[in-house]
Amino acid sequence: MFGWTGNFLRVDLSAGHVYVQRYDGNLARKYVGGRGYSIKILWDEVPPGANPLGPENRLVLSIGPLTGIPGPSTGKLVVAAKSPLTYGYGDGNVGTRAAVMLKRAGYDAIIISGISKKPVYIYIEDGKTEILDAEDLWGLDTFRTEKVLAKRHGADTGILSIGPAGENKVKYATVMSQEGRSGGRTGMGAVMGSKRLKAIVIRGTREASIANPEEYRKVASEAYRDVRSRPGYSFWRRQGTMAAIQWSQENSVLPVRNFSEGIFEEAENIDGFAMEKIKVGQRGCPLCNAICGNIVGDSEDMIAELDYENVALLGSNLGIGDLRKIATLNRLADMWGIDTIGLGVAIGFAMEASERGLIKDKIEWGDFEAARDLAENIVYRRSGLGKLLGESIAKVAETLGGESFAMHVKGLSITGYDCHAAPGMALSYAVSPIGAHHKDAWVISWEVKTDRLSYGKEKAEKVLELQRIRGGFFETLVACRLPWVEVGLDIEWYVKLFNLATGIKWGVSDHLKVAERILNHIRAYWVREHIAGGIGWNRDKDLPPRKWFEKPLTKGPYTGAKLDFNRFQGLLDSYYEIIGWDKRGIPRYSTLKRYDLLDVAQVLSKYVKLEP
Ligand code: PTT
Ligand code: SF4
């Protein structure tokens, strides 16, 4: 095999066993890597209905054929497991030296099962893997953990770790790397914590094997040059994803006060230009020449890395308009290893619950100190409210009431786009393969330029088109999608690089077919897990939060706008029809057959009758 290593590293933490499994080219061609390998492994190996925080769950860290080989932004890794937030498929994507090192160490994935009796970390050095004691690291934040491990094993190693949020099994704890790369907002840090696995340290020194190395290097350097020559490149380097604050404000989609409005009165204080005034540096993922991490000084005289989502959810969504204070919350979240989006939605919910008198705690909009204290209570699961808010926001609302303002889909918190006046984006959240996330279909950037308030079929088509490219193509290669999305790099570069790396001759359509196979397999997984786990399955799971249907916007050009329930159902029907699912949102037998998933159909039909 070229491009791929053909090896999975398996670690059983209960037994303390490690072994290498060879796999064949058929699996590689069918699932490619990253998210593809993750769903296949979870489907085959995690018993239906298993407890996500139990020993049977698998934590899968996987890369793809392009990862780790120099080419635009190929330093990314997918971290996946059955999600403790949603009880469905969960993954996240993290830019990290660990991705590059994994390829160089000779593995396409690490598959971790079991639960260790005591805290441990995994140390991989090429062909040698050890499970080492981590008693001294348990309790440390992710920055400190990485410093200690880098000192012990070398600053050139790739390190992934969890902080106190993961150790305390906060359901939206993430896996962190390099003081500012975070992955797995579906609770992958909690899964790692449940296994008492504090960190993974990887050193790899081998050259990746490439089918046509000379031509690959030539095309990769042309692609790098193309990234730099794009018109949007220098502005992207200046602001990165932070440019989206101004854009969202202008389009009335910036989340404000728990997604009640799309316009924030202090947006100018927290946008990309405000960020440029306090920017002190920049950093990013390995192998990237469009690095976008903005480093700023925070209100506690430390430095923090800002991204759009972090500022939208911990800033405008909480009514906080001071960028340095937002940066402090962002930095603490990184140190603790907790998702900024989940945290912003949890605190926003608490602020609204407090305003409505649903809880006794007084937490007002814009109160940074109260937000900071509550965040700490959540991470350490201290007080009653803090402890509860460490669960999914769906569970919180079930316990306290407040379903009408719990901002999630299937238990995963909504990311940074208000959808009162954006039905297409609401659909994207509703049918995302991991619960509410924009990563698969950031359709809003297209939607605001079209007939924005329409519920036409073209919106469902666009969502699927984007899901295939963003959620399939980039999540299997595995590479960062931002040079394509933000700088306009043509995806043909990646197709060429894939062919040169693997020796396979595929066009875009071959990749899109794999992408659709994966989308269907993931949906089958959700249905199986929810039925086997006794939660049940129905199409209401694919609905955006009630607030967007019930409470209209009161500010800006879209004042009075809210989603229409019946028309949204029509849009959902269109999506189901296009992708080949029935009215319950379950893949049809013929659809699974079309994507060579008859084995999946066979298993799924034990849980639910499949329509032809
Ligand atoms: C992603 C989600 C996002 S999406 C952001 S900001 W974004 C938040 N970042 C967090 C953070 O930071 N710290 C923290 N404690 N929690 C955070 N939660 C949020 O997590 C990230 C970039 C970004 S910045 C985006 S859009 C792109 N995402 C990609 C993706 O998903 N796939 C892919 N092939 N390429 C991508 N490129 C971009 O990567 P999740 P990163 Mg991320 C500090 O984790 O679970 O996927 O959720 O990985 O290395 O930090 O890069 O405006
Ligand atoms: Fe990482 Fe940004 Fe580069 Fe993507 S564009 S690889 S997120 S630094």
Coordinates of N, CA, C and O and ligand atoms in Angstrom, one line a residue, residues 73 76 181 236 284-285 288 290-292 480 482, ligand 2:
S73 N -1.8 21.8 4.5 CA -2.6 21.6 5.7 C -3.0 20.2 6.0 O -4.2 19.9 6.3
K76 N -3.7 17.0 10.2 CA -4.9 16.9 11.0 C -5.2 15.4 11.3 O -4.8 14.5 10.6
R181 N -5.0 23.7 20.1 CA -5.7 22.9 19.1 C -6.6 22.0 20.0 O -6.2 21.3 20.9
W236 N -6.7 36.5 5.3 CA -6.9 35.3 6.1 C -5.8 35.2 7.2 O -6.0 34.9 8.3
G284 N -0.4 27.7 14.4 CA -1.3 26.9 13.6 C -0.9 25.4 13.7 O -0.1 25.0 14.5
C285 N -1.5 24.7 12.7 CA -1.2 23.3 12.7 C 0.0 23.0 11.8 O 0.4 23.8 11.0
C288 N 1.1 23.5 7.5 CA 0.1 24.5 7.0 C 0.9 25.7 6.6 O 1.7 26.2 7.4
A290 N -1.0 28.4 5.7 CA -2.1 29.4 5.8 C -2.5 29.5 7.3 O -3.7 29.7 7.6
I291 N -1.5 29.5 8.2 CA -1.8 29.3 9.6 C -2.8 30.4 10.1 O -2.6 31.6 9.7
C292 N -3.7 30.1 11.0 CA -4.8 31.0 11.3 C -5.1 31.2 12.8 O -6.0 31.8 13.1
C480 N -7.0 19.7 6.4 CA -7.8 20.8 6.8 C -8.6 21.3 5.6 O -8.1 21.5 4.5
L482 N -9.9 24.4 5.5 CA -9.9 25.8 5.4 C -9.2 26.5 4.2 O -9.7 27.4 3.7
Ligands
SF4_2 FE1 -4.7 24.6 11.1 FE2 -5.7 27.0 10.3 FE3 -3.9 25.8 8.9 FE4 -6.3 24.8 9.0 S1 -5.8 26.7 8.1 S2 -4.4 23.6 9.1 S3 -6.9 25.2 11.1 S4 -3.6 26.6 10.9

